[in-house]
mmCIF file of C-alpha atoms in Angstrom:
data_model
loop_
_atom_site.group_PDB
_atom_site.id
_atom_site.type_symbol
_atom_site.label_atom_id
_atom_site.label_comp_id
_atom_site.label_asym_id
_atom_site.label_seq_id
_atom_site.Cartn_x
_atom_site.Cartn_y
_atom_site.Cartn_z
ATOM 1 C CA MET M 1 -11.943 -6.695 5.612
ATOM 2 C CA THR M 2 -10.635 -10.178 4.989
ATOM 3 C CA ASP M 3 -12.993 -12.684 6.560
ATOM 4 C CA PRO M 4 -10.801 -14.878 8.787
ATOM 5 C CA VAL M 5 -13.239 -17.732 8.433
ATOM 6 C CA SER M 6 -12.711 -17.937 4.691
ATOM 7 C CA THR M 7 -8.972 -17.293 4.672
ATOM 8 C CA ASP M 8 -6.717 -20.227 3.834
ATOM 9 C CA SER M 9 -3.393 -18.540 3.399
ATOM 10 C CA SER M 10 -0.960 -21.395 2.908
ATOM 11 C CA PRO M 11 0.306 -22.239 -0.591
ATOM 12 C CA ASN M 12 -2.066 -25.221 -0.541
ATOM 13 C CA ALA M 13 -4.912 -22.719 -0.755
ATOM 14 C CA SER M 14 -4.391 -22.725 -4.512
ATOM 15 C CA SER M 15 -6.023 -26.153 -4.560
ATOM 16 C CA LEU M 16 -9.481 -24.642 -4.056
ATOM 17 C CA ASP M 17 -12.422 -26.802 -5.007
ATOM 18 C CA ARG M 18 -12.782 -25.288 -8.447
ATOM 19 C CA ARG M 19 -15.863 -27.358 -9.205
ATOM 20 C CA SER M 20 -17.863 -25.421 -6.613
ATOM 21 C CA PHE M 21 -16.189 -22.046 -6.827
ATOM 22 C CA LEU M 22 -19.362 -20.070 -7.430
ATOM 23 C CA LYS M 23 -22.618 -21.894 -6.686
ATOM 24 C CA THR M 24 -25.483 -19.868 -8.088
ATOM 25 C CA GLY M 25 -28.233 -22.368 -8.790
ATOM 26 C CA LEU M 26 -30.221 -22.464 -12.018
ATOM 27 C CA GLY M 27 -32.002 -19.154 -11.450
ATOM 28 C CA GLY M 28 -28.787 -17.387 -10.534
ATOM 29 C CA ALA M 29 -26.993 -18.840 -13.538
ATOM 30 C CA VAL M 30 -29.697 -17.611 -15.918
ATOM 31 C CA PHE M 31 -29.682 -14.185 -14.286
ATOM 32 C CA LEU M 32 -25.893 -13.890 -14.485
ATOM 33 C CA SER M 33 -25.917 -14.986 -18.121
ATOM 34 C CA THR M 34 -28.452 -12.290 -18.965
ATOM 35 C CA ILE M 35 -26.409 -9.622 -17.188
ATOM 36 C CA SER M 36 -23.190 -10.745 -18.861
ATOM 37 C CA LEU M 37 -24.815 -10.574 -22.295
ATOM 38 C CA SER M 38 -26.254 -7.140 -21.552
ATOM 39 C CA ALA M 39 -22.887 -5.898 -20.311
ATOM 40 C CA GLY M 40 -21.200 -7.012 -23.505
ATOM 41 C CA LEU M 41 -23.834 -5.372 -25.682
ATOM 42 C CA THR M 42 -23.549 -2.057 -23.829
ATOM 43 C CA GLY M 43 -19.793 -1.776 -24.134
ATOM 44 C CA CYS M 44 -18.428 -3.065 -20.830
ATOM 45 C CA ALA M 45 -14.811 -4.124 -21.263
ATOM 46 C CA THR M 46 -14.959 -7.920 -21.083
ATOM 47 C CA ALA M 47 -11.956 -8.744 -23.290
ATOM 48 C CA PRO M 48 -8.691 -9.600 -21.497
ATOM 49 C CA ALA M 49 -6.661 -6.475 -20.821
ATOM 50 C CA GLY M 50 -3.422 -7.798 -22.305
ATOM 51 C CA ARG M 51 -0.441 -5.716 -21.238
ATOM 52 C CA VAL M 52 -1.122 -2.737 -18.979
ATOM 53 C CA SER M 53 1.131 0.292 -18.609
ATOM 54 C CA ALA M 54 3.208 0.152 -15.456
ATOM 55 C CA VAL M 55 3.397 3.939 -15.130
ATOM 56 C CA ASP M 56 0.082 4.493 -13.370
ATOM 57 C CA SER M 57 -0.919 0.961 -12.387
ATOM 58 C CA ARG M 58 2.443 -0.349 -11.090
ATOM 59 C CA MET M 59 1.681 -3.538 -13.037
ATOM 60 C CA ASP M 60 4.541 -5.615 -14.352
ATOM 61 C CA ALA M 61 4.750 -4.484 -17.974
ATOM 62 C CA ARG M 62 5.743 -8.039 -18.922
ATOM 63 C CA HIS M 63 2.488 -9.514 -17.589
ATOM 64 C CA GLN M 64 -0.077 -10.384 -20.234
ATOM 65 C CA PHE M 65 -3.576 -10.416 -18.745
ATOM 66 C CA GLN M 66 -5.345 -13.450 -20.143
ATOM 67 C CA PHE M 67 -8.647 -13.235 -18.259
ATOM 68 C CA LEU M 68 -9.161 -9.990 -16.358
ATOM 69 C CA SER M 69 -10.440 -7.064 -18.383
ATOM 70 C CA ARG M 70 -9.555 -3.443 -17.722
ATOM 71 C CA ASP M 71 -12.877 -3.064 -15.908
ATOM 72 C CA ASP M 72 -12.051 -6.120 -13.766
ATOM 73 C CA ILE M 73 -8.680 -4.607 -12.878
ATOM 74 C CA ALA M 74 -10.410 -1.403 -11.752
ATOM 75 C CA LEU M 75 -12.837 -3.514 -9.707
ATOM 76 C CA PHE M 76 -10.052 -5.242 -7.809
ATOM 77 C CA GLU M 77 -8.070 -2.031 -7.414
ATOM 78 C CA ALA M 78 -11.110 -0.768 -5.476
ATOM 79 C CA LEU M 79 -11.804 -3.959 -3.509
ATOM 80 C CA LEU M 80 -8.346 -5.140 -2.446
ATOM 81 C CA PRO M 81 -7.595 -2.156 -0.158
ATOM 82 C CA ALA M 82 -10.827 -2.990 1.684
ATOM 83 C CA MET M 83 -10.124 -6.724 1.793
ATOM 84 C CA PHE M 84 -6.578 -6.305 3.124
ATOM 85 C CA ALA M 85 -6.715 -2.950 4.881
ATOM 86 C CA GLY M 86 -4.417 -3.937 7.736
ATOM 87 C CA ALA M 87 -2.092 -6.108 5.695
ATOM 88 C CA LEU M 88 -1.091 -3.845 2.811
ATOM 89 C CA PRO M 89 2.047 -1.677 3.111
ATOM 90 C CA GLU M 90 1.423 1.844 4.368
ATOM 91 C CA GLU M 91 3.931 3.455 1.994
ATOM 92 C CA PRO M 92 1.831 4.492 -1.050
ATOM 93 C CA ASN M 93 4.157 3.216 -3.768
ATOM 94 C CA GLN M 94 4.737 -0.146 -2.074
ATOM 95 C CA ARG M 95 0.998 -0.383 -1.477
ATOM 96 C CA ARG M 96 0.265 0.070 -5.165
ATOM 97 C CA PHE M 97 2.879 -2.525 -6.113
ATOM 98 C CA ALA M 98 1.324 -5.007 -3.657
ATOM 99 C CA ILE M 99 -2.153 -4.417 -5.093
ATOM 100 C CA ALA M 100 -0.890 -4.689 -8.673
ATOM 101 C CA GLY M 101 0.953 -7.929 -7.957
ATOM 102 C CA THR M 102 -2.107 -9.423 -6.303
ATOM 103 C CA ILE M 103 -4.277 -8.567 -9.315
ATOM 104 C CA GLU M 104 -1.746 -10.193 -11.637
ATOM 105 C CA ARG M 105 -1.834 -13.363 -9.521
ATOM 106 C CA ILE M 106 -5.654 -13.323 -9.545
ATOM 107 C CA ASP M 107 -5.475 -13.298 -13.332
ATOM 108 C CA GLN M 108 -2.909 -16.106 -13.366
ATOM 109 C CA GLY M 109 -5.023 -18.173 -10.980
ATOM 110 C CA ILE M 110 -8.282 -17.815 -12.905
ATOM 111 C CA VAL M 111 -6.561 -18.834 -16.140
ATOM 112 C CA LYS M 112 -5.860 -22.213 -14.487
ATOM 113 C CA PHE M 113 -9.535 -22.757 -13.650
ATOM 114 C CA GLY M 114 -11.764 -24.864 -15.852
ATOM 115 C CA PRO M 115 -14.002 -23.187 -18.454
ATOM 116 C CA ALA M 116 -17.141 -23.558 -16.309
ATOM 117 C CA ASN M 117 -15.695 -21.590 -13.412
ATOM 118 C CA GLN M 118 -14.153 -19.020 -15.717
ATOM 119 C CA GLN M 119 -17.584 -18.433 -17.220
ATOM 120 C CA GLU M 120 -19.186 -18.056 -13.791
ATOM 121 C CA LEU M 121 -16.551 -15.553 -12.687
ATOM 122 C CA ARG M 122 -16.899 -13.618 -15.933
ATOM 123 C CA LYS M 123 -20.628 -13.287 -15.260
ATOM 124 C CA LEU M 124 -19.983 -12.172 -11.678
ATOM 125 C CA PHE M 125 -17.467 -9.539 -12.762
ATOM 126 C CA ASP M 126 -19.833 -8.317 -15.479
ATOM 127 C CA LEU M 127 -22.589 -7.957 -12.880
ATOM 128 C CA LEU M 128 -20.307 -5.759 -10.783
ATOM 129 C CA ASN M 129 -19.050 -3.724 -13.745
ATOM 130 C CA PHE M 130 -22.436 -3.179 -15.432
ATOM 131 C CA ALA M 131 -23.764 0.081 -13.971
ATOM 132 C CA PRO M 132 -27.458 -0.895 -13.548
ATOM 133 C CA THR M 133 -26.679 -4.106 -11.655
ATOM 134 C CA ARG M 134 -23.769 -2.566 -9.768
ATOM 135 C CA ILE M 135 -26.167 0.054 -8.439
ATOM 136 C CA ALA M 136 -29.125 -2.276 -7.871
ATOM 137 C CA LEU M 137 -27.351 -5.286 -6.354
ATOM 138 C CA ALA M 138 -24.070 -3.919 -5.004
ATOM 139 C CA ARG M 139 -25.533 -0.514 -4.049
ATOM 140 C CA VAL M 140 -22.370 1.100 -5.381
ATOM 141 C CA TRP M 141 -23.269 4.282 -7.235
ATOM 142 C CA SER M 142 -19.860 5.320 -8.576
ATOM 143 C CA ASP M 143 -17.668 3.584 -11.113
ATOM 144 C CA TRP M 144 -15.090 1.437 -9.327
ATOM 145 C CA PRO M 145 -12.134 3.822 -9.899
ATOM 146 C CA SER M 146 -14.062 6.442 -7.901
ATOM 147 C CA VAL M 147 -15.142 4.140 -5.046
ATOM 148 C CA SER M 148 -13.564 4.843 -1.665
ATOM 149 C CA THR M 149 -12.130 2.089 0.507
ATOM 150 C CA ALA M 150 -14.913 2.716 3.028
ATOM 151 C CA ASP M 151 -17.583 2.244 0.365
ATOM 152 C CA ALA M 152 -15.865 -0.881 -0.974
ATOM 153 C CA ASP M 153 -15.743 -2.288 2.550
ATOM 154 C CA ALA M 154 -19.441 -1.530 3.054
ATOM 155 C CA PHE M 155 -20.254 -3.336 -0.201
ATOM 156 C CA LEU M 156 -18.293 -6.430 0.843
ATOM 157 C CA ARG M 157 -20.009 -6.499 4.212
ATOM 158 C CA ARG M 158 -23.455 -6.237 2.613
ATOM 159 C CA TRP M 159 -22.784 -9.173 0.325
ATOM 160 C CA ARG M 160 -21.151 -11.207 3.109
ATOM 161 C CA ASP M 161 -24.200 -10.767 5.337
ATOM 162 C CA SER M 162 -26.804 -11.023 2.580
ATOM 163 C CA ARG M 163 -29.541 -13.637 2.764
ATOM 164 C CA ILE M 164 -29.601 -13.735 -1.033
ATOM 165 C CA GLY M 165 -27.534 -16.728 -2.064
ATOM 166 C CA LEU M 166 -26.257 -15.159 -5.282
ATOM 167 C CA LEU M 167 -24.813 -12.175 -3.428
ATOM 168 C CA ASN M 168 -23.402 -14.202 -0.542
ATOM 169 C CA ASN M 169 -21.732 -16.630 -2.928
ATOM 170 C CA GLY M 170 -20.410 -13.702 -4.933
ATOM 171 C CA TYR M 171 -18.723 -12.410 -1.783
ATOM 172 C CA ILE M 172 -17.226 -15.836 -1.104
ATOM 173 C CA ALA M 173 -15.859 -16.055 -4.649
ATOM 174 C CA LEU M 174 -14.300 -12.576 -4.511
ATOM 175 C CA THR M 175 -12.643 -13.165 -1.155
ATOM 176 C CA LYS M 176 -11.433 -16.657 -2.041
ATOM 177 C CA ILE M 177 -9.556 -15.541 -5.111
ATOM 178 C CA GLY M 178 -8.308 -12.440 -3.310
ATOM 179 C CA ASN M 179 -7.060 -14.356 -0.271
ATOM 180 C CA VAL M 180 -5.244 -16.973 -2.326
ATOM 181 C CA ALA M 181 -3.569 -14.374 -4.545
ATOM 182 C CA PHE M 182 -2.512 -12.178 -1.616
ATOM 183 C CA TYR M 183 -1.651 -14.542 1.234
ATOM 184 C CA GLY M 184 -0.371 -17.243 -1.101
ATOM 185 C CA HIS M 185 2.568 -15.050 -2.118
ATOM 186 C CA GLU M 186 5.764 -15.590 -0.167
ATOM 187 C CA ASP M 187 6.047 -11.898 0.733
ATOM 188 C CA HIS M 188 2.800 -12.212 2.699
ATOM 189 C CA TRP M 189 3.141 -15.649 4.308
ATOM 190 C CA HIS M 190 4.183 -14.113 7.611
ATOM 191 C CA LEU M 191 0.931 -12.144 7.827
ATOM 192 C CA SER M 192 -1.007 -15.382 8.237
ATOM 193 C CA GLY M 193 1.490 -17.101 10.486
ATOM 194 C CA TYR M 194 2.751 -19.431 7.758
ATOM 195 C CA PRO M 195 6.513 -19.880 8.348
ATOM 196 C CA GLY M 196 7.325 -20.835 4.777
ATOM 197 C CA PRO M 197 8.505 -24.176 3.388
ATOM 198 C CA PRO M 198 10.857 -26.262 5.546
ATOM 199 C CA ALA M 199 14.605 -25.922 5.015
ATOM 200 C CA TRP M 200 14.961 -29.371 3.447
ATOM 201 C CA MET M 201 12.407 -28.431 0.791
ATOM 202 C CA VAL M 202 14.181 -25.159 0.030
ATOM 203 C CA ASP M 203 17.442 -27.046 -0.397
ATOM 204 C CA ALA M 204 15.963 -29.858 -2.463
ATOM 205 C CA LEU M 205 13.572 -28.180 -4.874
ATOM 206 C CA PRO M 206 14.890 -26.007 -7.709
ATOM 207 C CA GLN M 207 12.043 -23.482 -7.577
ATOM 208 C CA PHE M 208 13.282 -22.269 -4.192
ATOM 209 C CA LYS M 209 16.855 -21.721 -5.321
ATOM 210 C CA PRO M 210 17.887 -18.181 -6.297
ATOM 211 C CA ALA M 211 18.598 -17.535 -9.945
ATOM 212 C CA VAL M 212 22.281 -17.414 -10.829
#
């Protein structure tokens, strides 16, 4: 259910205003900090996942997760099919590869953020992974691996339309990082109407030249 209003799908979308990525206000910041601390004390997986087996996840076994935890990966595995329902491949294996690649790019993108925004996103993810707040604020009763695409879509819509700033801004943060990671990849440029870099750039810049 990608929100077309918040979708900037060109490669320049990676230059998001990182200083204002997740505006929570003082009260929201204190609340998120409390939740994040509680999540850590109760055993939520907040440490970076490191390398993840490619057998079940379709992750690149060479990728070393530096920010996303295993719980975060499960969160995005549930949310991305709802965010990009009409854009993901229909073939199941290709679909899983597309989701896995997007999650890897989310991790790579967050690593480039400043510490302040990384801390805010960690608190947001902990809120969604910590069962009491997931149930109370997201109204998602099951753990994320058991959440259907329909339920994930309903959650995103609730937060998008919420009058509570913390929840609405949480939706914006989730969709921003998802949109950039998905539509910013060259395999998906055509889905947003982006034609790709001009021919002169492809010829001139080494990053566009195929490996020999």
